[in-house]
Tab-separated table of C-alpha atoms in Angstrom:
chain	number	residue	atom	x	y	z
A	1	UNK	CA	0.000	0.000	0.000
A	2	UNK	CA	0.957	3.522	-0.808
A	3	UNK	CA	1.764	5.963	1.793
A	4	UNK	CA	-0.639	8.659	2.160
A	5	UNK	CA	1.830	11.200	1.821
A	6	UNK	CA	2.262	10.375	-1.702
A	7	UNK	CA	-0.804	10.527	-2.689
A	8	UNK	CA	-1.030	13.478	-4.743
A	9	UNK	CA	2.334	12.734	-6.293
A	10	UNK	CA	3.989	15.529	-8.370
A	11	UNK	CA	0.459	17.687	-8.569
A	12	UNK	CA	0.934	19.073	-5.023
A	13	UNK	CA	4.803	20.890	-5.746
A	14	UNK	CA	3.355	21.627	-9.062
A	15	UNK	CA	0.932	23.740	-7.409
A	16	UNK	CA	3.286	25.777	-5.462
A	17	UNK	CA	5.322	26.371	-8.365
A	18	UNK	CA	2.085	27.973	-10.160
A	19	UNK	CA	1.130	29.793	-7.305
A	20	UNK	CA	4.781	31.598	-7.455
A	21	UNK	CA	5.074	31.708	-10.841
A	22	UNK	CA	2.116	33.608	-10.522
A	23	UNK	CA	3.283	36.024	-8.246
A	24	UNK	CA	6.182	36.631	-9.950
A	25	UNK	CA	4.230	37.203	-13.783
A	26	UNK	CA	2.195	39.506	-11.467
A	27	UNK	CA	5.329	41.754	-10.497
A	28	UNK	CA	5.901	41.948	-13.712
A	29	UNK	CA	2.544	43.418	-15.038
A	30	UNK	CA	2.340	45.420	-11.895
A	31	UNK	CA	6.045	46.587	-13.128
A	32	UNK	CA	4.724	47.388	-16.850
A	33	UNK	CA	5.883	51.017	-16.676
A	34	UNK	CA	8.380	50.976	-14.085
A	35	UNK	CA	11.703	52.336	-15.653
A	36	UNK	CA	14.785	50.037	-15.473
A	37	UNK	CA	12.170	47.205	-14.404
A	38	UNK	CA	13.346	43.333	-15.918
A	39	UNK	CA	10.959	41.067	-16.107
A	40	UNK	CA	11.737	38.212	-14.541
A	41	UNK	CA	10.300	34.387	-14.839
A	42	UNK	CA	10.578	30.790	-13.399
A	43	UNK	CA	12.153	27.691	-15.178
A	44	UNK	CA	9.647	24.776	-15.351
A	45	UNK	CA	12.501	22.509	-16.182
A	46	UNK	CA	14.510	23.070	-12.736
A	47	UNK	CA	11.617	22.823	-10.660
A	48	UNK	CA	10.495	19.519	-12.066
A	49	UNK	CA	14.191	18.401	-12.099
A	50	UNK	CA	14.272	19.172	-8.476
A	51	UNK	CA	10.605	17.430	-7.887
A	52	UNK	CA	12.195	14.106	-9.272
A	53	UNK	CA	15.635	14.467	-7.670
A	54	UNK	CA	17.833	14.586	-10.989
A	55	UNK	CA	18.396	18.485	-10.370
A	56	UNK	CA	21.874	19.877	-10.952
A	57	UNK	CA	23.916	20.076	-7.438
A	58	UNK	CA	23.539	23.424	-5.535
A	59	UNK	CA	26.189	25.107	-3.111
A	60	UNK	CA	25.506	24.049	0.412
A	61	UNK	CA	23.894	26.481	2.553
A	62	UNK	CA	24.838	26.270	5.852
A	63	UNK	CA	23.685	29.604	7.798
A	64	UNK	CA	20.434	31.431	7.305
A	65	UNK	CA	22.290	34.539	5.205
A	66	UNK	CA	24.281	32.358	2.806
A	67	UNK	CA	22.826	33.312	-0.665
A	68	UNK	CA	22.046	30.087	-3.178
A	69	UNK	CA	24.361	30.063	-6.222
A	70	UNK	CA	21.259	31.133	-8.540
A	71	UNK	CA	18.035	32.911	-7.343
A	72	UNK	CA	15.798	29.880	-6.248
A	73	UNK	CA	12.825	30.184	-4.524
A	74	UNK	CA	11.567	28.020	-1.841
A	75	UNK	CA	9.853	25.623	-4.925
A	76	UNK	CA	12.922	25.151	-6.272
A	77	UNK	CA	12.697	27.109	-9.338
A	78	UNK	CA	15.009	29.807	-10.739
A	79	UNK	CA	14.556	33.102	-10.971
A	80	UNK	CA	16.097	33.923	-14.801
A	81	UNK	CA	15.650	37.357	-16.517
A	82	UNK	CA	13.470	37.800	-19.939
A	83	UNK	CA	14.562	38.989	-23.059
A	84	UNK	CA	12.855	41.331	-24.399
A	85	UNK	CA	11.938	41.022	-27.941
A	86	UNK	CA	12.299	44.641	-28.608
A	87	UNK	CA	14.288	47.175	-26.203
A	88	UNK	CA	12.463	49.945	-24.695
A	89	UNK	CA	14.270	53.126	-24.040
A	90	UNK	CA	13.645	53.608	-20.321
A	91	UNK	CA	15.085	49.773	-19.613
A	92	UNK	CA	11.754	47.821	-18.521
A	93	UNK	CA	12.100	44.468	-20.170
A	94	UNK	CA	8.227	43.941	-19.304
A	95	UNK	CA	6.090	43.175	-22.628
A	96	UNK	CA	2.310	43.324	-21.610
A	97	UNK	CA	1.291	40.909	-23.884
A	98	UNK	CA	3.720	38.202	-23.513
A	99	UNK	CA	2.773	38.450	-19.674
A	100	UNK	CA	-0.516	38.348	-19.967
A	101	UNK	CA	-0.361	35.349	-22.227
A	102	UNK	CA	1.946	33.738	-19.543
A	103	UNK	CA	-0.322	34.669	-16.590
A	104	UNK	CA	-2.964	33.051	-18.440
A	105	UNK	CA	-1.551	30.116	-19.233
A	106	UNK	CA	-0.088	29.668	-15.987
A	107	UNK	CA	-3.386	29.843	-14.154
A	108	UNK	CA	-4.856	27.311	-16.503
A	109	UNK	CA	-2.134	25.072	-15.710
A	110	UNK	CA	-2.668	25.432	-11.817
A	111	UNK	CA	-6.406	24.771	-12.844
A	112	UNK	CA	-5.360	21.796	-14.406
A	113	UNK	CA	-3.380	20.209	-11.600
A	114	UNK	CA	-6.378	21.346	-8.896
A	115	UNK	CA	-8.727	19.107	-11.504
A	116	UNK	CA	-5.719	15.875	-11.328
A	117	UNK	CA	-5.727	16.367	-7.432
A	118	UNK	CA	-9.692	16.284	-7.715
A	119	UNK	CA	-9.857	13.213	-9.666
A	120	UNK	CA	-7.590	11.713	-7.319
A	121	UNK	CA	-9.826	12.445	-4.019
A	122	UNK	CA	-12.473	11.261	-5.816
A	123	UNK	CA	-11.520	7.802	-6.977
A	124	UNK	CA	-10.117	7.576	-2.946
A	125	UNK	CA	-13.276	8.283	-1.654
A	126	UNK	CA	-14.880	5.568	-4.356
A	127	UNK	CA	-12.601	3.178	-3.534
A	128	UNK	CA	-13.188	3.860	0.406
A	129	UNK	CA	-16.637	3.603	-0.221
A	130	UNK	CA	-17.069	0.579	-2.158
A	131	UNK	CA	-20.041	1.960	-4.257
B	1	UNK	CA	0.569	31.011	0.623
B	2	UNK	CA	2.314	32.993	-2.306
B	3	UNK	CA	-0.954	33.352	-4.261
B	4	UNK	CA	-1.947	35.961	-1.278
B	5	UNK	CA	0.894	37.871	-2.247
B	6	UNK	CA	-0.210	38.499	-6.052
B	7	UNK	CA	-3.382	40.616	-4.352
B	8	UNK	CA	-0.056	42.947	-2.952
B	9	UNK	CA	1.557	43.475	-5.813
B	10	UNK	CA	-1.481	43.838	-8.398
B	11	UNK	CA	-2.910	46.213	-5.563
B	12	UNK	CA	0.259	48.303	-5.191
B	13	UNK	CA	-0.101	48.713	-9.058
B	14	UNK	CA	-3.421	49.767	-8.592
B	15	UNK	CA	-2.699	52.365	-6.768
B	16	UNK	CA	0.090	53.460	-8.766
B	17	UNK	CA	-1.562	53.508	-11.707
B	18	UNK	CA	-4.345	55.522	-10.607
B	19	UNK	CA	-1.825	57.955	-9.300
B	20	UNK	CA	-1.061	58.103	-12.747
B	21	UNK	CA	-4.684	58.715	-14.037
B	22	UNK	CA	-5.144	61.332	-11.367
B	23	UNK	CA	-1.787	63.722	-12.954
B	24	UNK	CA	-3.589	63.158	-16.196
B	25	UNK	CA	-6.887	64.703	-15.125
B	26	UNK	CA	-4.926	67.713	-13.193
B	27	UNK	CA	-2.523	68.157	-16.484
B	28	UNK	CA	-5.837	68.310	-18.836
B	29	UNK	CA	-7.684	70.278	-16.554
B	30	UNK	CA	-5.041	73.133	-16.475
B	31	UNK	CA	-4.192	72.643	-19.984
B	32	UNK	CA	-5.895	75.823	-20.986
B	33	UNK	CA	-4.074	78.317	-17.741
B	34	UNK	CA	-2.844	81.113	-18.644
B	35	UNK	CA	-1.014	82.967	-16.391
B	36	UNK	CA	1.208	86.524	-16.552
B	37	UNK	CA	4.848	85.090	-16.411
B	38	UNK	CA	6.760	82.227	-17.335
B	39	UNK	CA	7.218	81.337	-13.632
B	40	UNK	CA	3.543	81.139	-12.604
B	41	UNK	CA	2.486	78.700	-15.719
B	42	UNK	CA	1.088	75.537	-15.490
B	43	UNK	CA	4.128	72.853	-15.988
B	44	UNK	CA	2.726	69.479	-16.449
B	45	UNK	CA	3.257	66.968	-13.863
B	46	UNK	CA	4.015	63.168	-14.383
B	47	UNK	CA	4.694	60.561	-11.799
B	48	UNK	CA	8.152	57.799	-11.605
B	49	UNK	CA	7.654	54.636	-11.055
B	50	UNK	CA	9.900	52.276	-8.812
B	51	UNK	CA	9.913	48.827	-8.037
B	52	UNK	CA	9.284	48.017	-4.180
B	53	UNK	CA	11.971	45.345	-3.070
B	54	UNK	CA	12.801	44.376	0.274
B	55	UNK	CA	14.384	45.759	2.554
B	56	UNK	CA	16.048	43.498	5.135
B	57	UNK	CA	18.284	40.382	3.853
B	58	UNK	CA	15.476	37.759	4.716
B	59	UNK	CA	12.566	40.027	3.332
B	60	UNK	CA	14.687	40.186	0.132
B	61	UNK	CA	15.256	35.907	-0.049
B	62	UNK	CA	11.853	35.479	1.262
B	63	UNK	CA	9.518	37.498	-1.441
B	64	UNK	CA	12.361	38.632	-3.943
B	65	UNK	CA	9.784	36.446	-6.668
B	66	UNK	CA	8.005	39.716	-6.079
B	67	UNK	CA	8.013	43.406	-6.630
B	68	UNK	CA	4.982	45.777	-6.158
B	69	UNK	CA	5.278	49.351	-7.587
B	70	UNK	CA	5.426	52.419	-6.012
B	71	UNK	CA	4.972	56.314	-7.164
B	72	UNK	CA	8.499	57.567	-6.040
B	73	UNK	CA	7.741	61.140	-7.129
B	74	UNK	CA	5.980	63.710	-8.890
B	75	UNK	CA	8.348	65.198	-12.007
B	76	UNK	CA	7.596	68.245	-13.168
B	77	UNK	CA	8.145	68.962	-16.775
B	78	UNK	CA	10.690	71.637	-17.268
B	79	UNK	CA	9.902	72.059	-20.980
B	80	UNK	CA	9.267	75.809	-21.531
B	81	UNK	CA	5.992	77.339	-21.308
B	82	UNK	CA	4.737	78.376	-24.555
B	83	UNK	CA	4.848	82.620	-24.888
B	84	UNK	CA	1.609	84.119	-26.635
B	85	UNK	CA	1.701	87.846	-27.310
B	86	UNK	CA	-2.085	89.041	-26.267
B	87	UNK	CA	-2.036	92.546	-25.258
B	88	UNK	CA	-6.162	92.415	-24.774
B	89	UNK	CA	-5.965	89.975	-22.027
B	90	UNK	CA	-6.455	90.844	-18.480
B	91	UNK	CA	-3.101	88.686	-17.332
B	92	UNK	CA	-1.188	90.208	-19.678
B	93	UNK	CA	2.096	91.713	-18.683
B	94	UNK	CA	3.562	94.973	-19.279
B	95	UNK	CA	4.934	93.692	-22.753
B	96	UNK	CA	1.345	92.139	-23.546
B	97	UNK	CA	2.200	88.914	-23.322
B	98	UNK	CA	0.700	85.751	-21.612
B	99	UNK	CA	2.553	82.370	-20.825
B	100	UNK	CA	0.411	79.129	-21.466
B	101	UNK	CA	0.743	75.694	-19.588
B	102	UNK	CA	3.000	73.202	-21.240
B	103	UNK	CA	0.944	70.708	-21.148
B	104	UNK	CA	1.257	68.382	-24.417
B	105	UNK	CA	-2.349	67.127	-24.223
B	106	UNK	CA	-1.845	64.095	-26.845
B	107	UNK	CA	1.115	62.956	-24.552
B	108	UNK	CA	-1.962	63.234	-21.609
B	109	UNK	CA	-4.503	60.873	-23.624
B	110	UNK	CA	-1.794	58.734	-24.737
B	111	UNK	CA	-0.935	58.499	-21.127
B	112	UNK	CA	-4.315	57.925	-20.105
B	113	UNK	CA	-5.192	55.334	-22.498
B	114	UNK	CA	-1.738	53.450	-20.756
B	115	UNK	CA	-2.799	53.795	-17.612
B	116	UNK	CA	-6.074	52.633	-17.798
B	117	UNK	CA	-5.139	49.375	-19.768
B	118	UNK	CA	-2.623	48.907	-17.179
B	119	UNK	CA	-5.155	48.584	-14.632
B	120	UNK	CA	-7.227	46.640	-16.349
B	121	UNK	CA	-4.410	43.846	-16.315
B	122	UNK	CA	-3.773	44.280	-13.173
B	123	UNK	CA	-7.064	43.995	-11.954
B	124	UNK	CA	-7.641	41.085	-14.297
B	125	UNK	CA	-4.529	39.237	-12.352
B	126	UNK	CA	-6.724	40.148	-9.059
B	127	UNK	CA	-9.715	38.271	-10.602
B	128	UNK	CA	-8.159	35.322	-11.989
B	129	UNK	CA	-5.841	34.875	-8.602
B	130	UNK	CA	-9.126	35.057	-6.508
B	131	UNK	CA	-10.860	32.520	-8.765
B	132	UNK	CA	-7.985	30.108	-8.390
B	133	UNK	CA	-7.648	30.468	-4.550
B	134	UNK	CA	-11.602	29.866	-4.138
B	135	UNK	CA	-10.570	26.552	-6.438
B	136	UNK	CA	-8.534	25.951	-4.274
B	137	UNK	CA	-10.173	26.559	-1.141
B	138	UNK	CA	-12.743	24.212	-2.435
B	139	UNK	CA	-10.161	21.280	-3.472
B	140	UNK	CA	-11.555	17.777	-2.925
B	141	UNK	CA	-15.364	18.650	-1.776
């Protein structure tokens, strides 16, 4: 029998990640006319690398103000800069559009593992239930 | 719960933004001043932008994912008022002329027009993060 904990399998770090890669395509659209603003964004690949344990090594942090090699958040993803498929003058890398069309992808995404984690409690419970 | 964190930042744009919309109204609403010298014109006013980070070492590796936006001051255009000579009107100095605001009212409309699609996004990003937290909220019933 499966533990319980592993239940929801790769759906329930899949959902963090969303939720901050939310957060962060939200900086950027709150950023839209900031000057010298760069977008920034989070690398699927690393976090699910890091989900299934065949991540790259990382420096080992042993006190609380030791920095990580690259910007990773608590998920595990990396924090990498966008470029900008045409320069503005005042510096801001954000492109309204392109984060929009991320935002809205990525919220479709975190729909989409809610649904899988659904389906899951619901075949539990009809397996539990026996009916 | 970092979704919580989106209503922060959107809301901080929010704000900026309607900052923003508010310098717009005041520019177009004094676009027409006159006054009797260069010095008492109308200059046009515009707000900057910065990016709120945070401020203490752990603030900055806890929430560096995010950035809300703040208005860090009110510029005031230095472009030259523009000189009319009107020796009928009442401001009118000794020479007859009259100094107008420099207020560029297509830059205003242009800037409007941003401004107010920039808060529609960001109160889009409100909507769609409160629709996936109540998802969420409701997860497995």
């Amino acid at each position: 029998m499966t533990s319980i904990e592993g239940i929801l399998g790769v759906h329930e770090p899949m959902l963090r990640f969303r939720a901050e890669r939310a957060e962060v395509l939200a900086s950027n659209l709150a950023n839209a006319d900031t000057p010298n603003f760069k977008a920034r964004d989070l690398d699927f690949r690393r976090v699910l690398d890091s989900v299934q344990g065949t991540g790259q090594l990382s420096i080992a942090q042993t006190r609380p103000g030791h920095l990580a090699a690259s910007g990773t958040t608590s998920s595990g993803g990396e924090l990498l800069y966008r470029i900008p498929f045409q320069p503005s003058l005042d510096g801001n890398t954000v492109e309204g559009p392109i984060e929009s069309a991320a935002f809205g992808e990525n919220a479709v995404r975190y729909q989409a593992s809610l649904m899988f984690i659904n389906r899951k409690v619901a075949g539990i419970e009809a397996a539990l239930t026996g009916q | 719960m970092s979704l919580m964190r989106v209503f922060d930042v959107s809301g901080s744009a929010l704000n900026a933004q309607s900052v923003r919309l508010n310098t717009v109204a005041s520019n177009l609403a004094n676009a027409d001043a006159v006054a009797g010298s260069a010095q008492e014109a109308f200059r046009a006013r515009h707000p900057v932008f910065q990016a709120i980070l945070g401020t203490t070492l752990a603030d900055w590796q806890d929430s560096r994912a995010s950035a809300g936006v703040r208005v860090l001051g009110i510029w005031i255009s230095t472009a030259p008022p523009p000189m009319r000579h009107e020796p009928d009107h009442p401001l009118a100095d000794a020479d007859g002329n009259i100094w107008a605001s420099n207020v560029n009212v297509v830059e205003e409309m242009a800037n409007m027009i941003s401004a107010s699609r920039a808060f529609q996004t960001n109160v889009e990003v409100m909507n769609t993060s409160r629709d996936l937290m109540l998802r969420t909220l409701a997860m497995g019933t």
